[in-house]
Amino acid sequence: MNLNLIDTATPPIPEATDWLSAYDGRVGPVLNLSQAVPGDPPPSAFLEQLALAAGTSEATQYGEIFGDDRLRTAYATDCSRLFQAPLDFAEVAITAGCNQAFFVSIMALAAAGDAVILPAPWYFNHKMTLDMLGIEARPLPLQAEKSFLPDAAEAAKLIDNTVKAIVLVTPNNPTGAIYPPDLIESFFNLARDRGIKLILDETYRDFLFEDAVPHSLFKDPRWKDTLISLYSFSKSYAIPGHRLGAVTASSQVLSEIGKILDCIQICPARAAQISLPWAMANLGEWRAEINAQIADRGEAFREALAPHSTWQIEQIGAYFAYVRHPFPDISGVRVAERLAGSCGVLALPGSYFGPGQDQYLRFAFANVGRRTIEQLPCRFAAFADAALDAFAE
């Protein structure tokens, strides 16, 4: 057996979901705030486009390793508009979701024995990927007192000749922190100066408000030497089951990524690729409505926790709220398990996201409606009573 794989953590979401088996429904239906999944389906017009595409002979055939040219072109055009910088379809590869985008990028950059800097708390699938490949995940510890924002000067202290890349996720999973453009640029400059890559996971960038420009890195003609940007169509267009993401990088990096893609997927699934250019051209109004709804859900989450001041929202944004629980002597796993079993509220413990996170829970509020979130105050009230007995045992 592969010892690196044996030493890799088991998938966290199924493990946490099992905690709900102890819940008897006493205070209402399950409120699942564990997984970052679009809470609303795509509009019916997009579903019709997907159905039409799936019914074509084209969708049954192999496509290009890097994805259909029409989708690559549409995505490059959309990025050029957003970032106000020219991007070409040849700098884009389509992948089976953003997780695969990360996996192939890491494989292209690093090998067993190398290191990659991960701000901690980190996205657990990133850590799992590095572990199974035998690559060191070198933590860059973040603090609540600094809003869980990473510091390039601190990252610089961690770089030696084994480090091949720095990974940033913004808006962040798990904390929800949105990294300011100047912070992102400071990491870009650090990576460029040290001759390593900056992997920028922008899965949730379309959930920034008012069409904010996330950063200006693509305006720098030297971006191809340093930057690898990752994206998720699955999240932005509410089609996670179709598994589509993207990598934007230099042609040199993409040529190496192409070798990996040819071995692990041959080509991305075709039906959604055929349909997405239409969606990108026609669903702007729908996407704006979804963003407004998610912003409202974030506000509803703030309101829900307001009566329970011992539960402290340390950071919130895009899909997530990162919350300090009020039991300093109790592990986050035990708190989350008890919250699920006694009150039917499923969140993920901070320890799933790295060292030093036992005092936190991550709530993915974007995947439920306001009315569901408004049930949280009574759940937390019930939990306060149940916890006194449970944690006294």
Phi, psi and omega in degrees: 000153177285110184295327177299321180290320178300324181278356178278140182300151175286156180305124188289324186298310178300322179299314180291322181300329178300335181296335182289346180296339179275354184273131184257009176080014189297331182243018176123181183293161178299136173248100185267104180245034187265317190252140178281095181224139179305130184275353182231142179287164174295159176297154185301326180297324178289320177299323178294320177297319178296318180295317179298316181296318181296336181272004180265154176293332179302320183290344181270352187259159172300144172248195179287149179304317184273004180103166182295136181300325181297318180288319179299319179293317180297319180291317178299321178295318179295318178294321179299320177293313184296313187268356179055045180209146183285126174233146184248151181299333180291349177263012184235135169237136177267137184232170177277073180087167182286334175300317178292325176303318178293315184301312183288329177294315179297315180299327180287337187257327192224157178229172179307132182098342174280176181226151175227134180276124177241119169300138181243124017287146182241166172286124191298328179293331174296313179297318179299319179300313180296319181298315184289340177267000179073024180258133181291127170269104184269113187288139167249096188295137178247154183238144176299324182298338177250025176060025181057035176263132180284156183240122182297327179295322177290322179297324182301327181292342184266354187273126170226193186284359175267344184280127181252342184197159168244139179248128171238142175238118180212133348308147195276143166244112027255351195278336187087356182298137176255117185281128178297151180305322182290329176294313179300318180296325179296324177286324176299314180295321178297311181298317180297315182295328182267359177073029177240177182260151169252115174265117183250103179277111184247039181310320188254018186294333180286357179258011167289152188267152175057036176054038180298141176279118187296325182192174181243021187297325182289348175282342178278118182300347180268008185301327184295337180285341192230319194269137166232117183254136181245149187213157180232109168293329182305315181284312189293329183245016173057044179230051184300332179292342178272349172051075176226130174222190181208151171241131172246122184200175177294159178298329179295314178294318182296328179296325176286319177300324180301325178298320181289315181300323180295333181272329187254345178213349183065302175202156175292157177304140195273321191302312181291326177300319180294326187273332189296324177303322175297314182298318182295330181275340191237351187251022180300317181294318177298317181295323178295321178295318178297317178300319179296320179296318181293320176299320178294323178293324175298318178294321177297323178294319176301315181296323182294324181272348183304318179289350183241073190293345177285345171265110190256118174286111182272333178199148181205141178174156180052250185266344200232153166235134179250116195238131174277122179278160190269026183235081188299338182261005183244138181292151177299326178298314181294321178296312181296320179296319180289323178299319178291314186288328184263332187232358177072020178253119182253116172233169180257137177290147181299333181296341175293343187250013173127178184290150175075019185246016187295342183270007187236156168233145174256127176249125176263090188278345187289342186269009177225159181278170181302318182298324177293314180298326181292351175277348186296321182304317180289331177292317179293326177295317178295322181294325180302319179289316182293325184292326181302317179286315186296316185278352176277345183291000000 
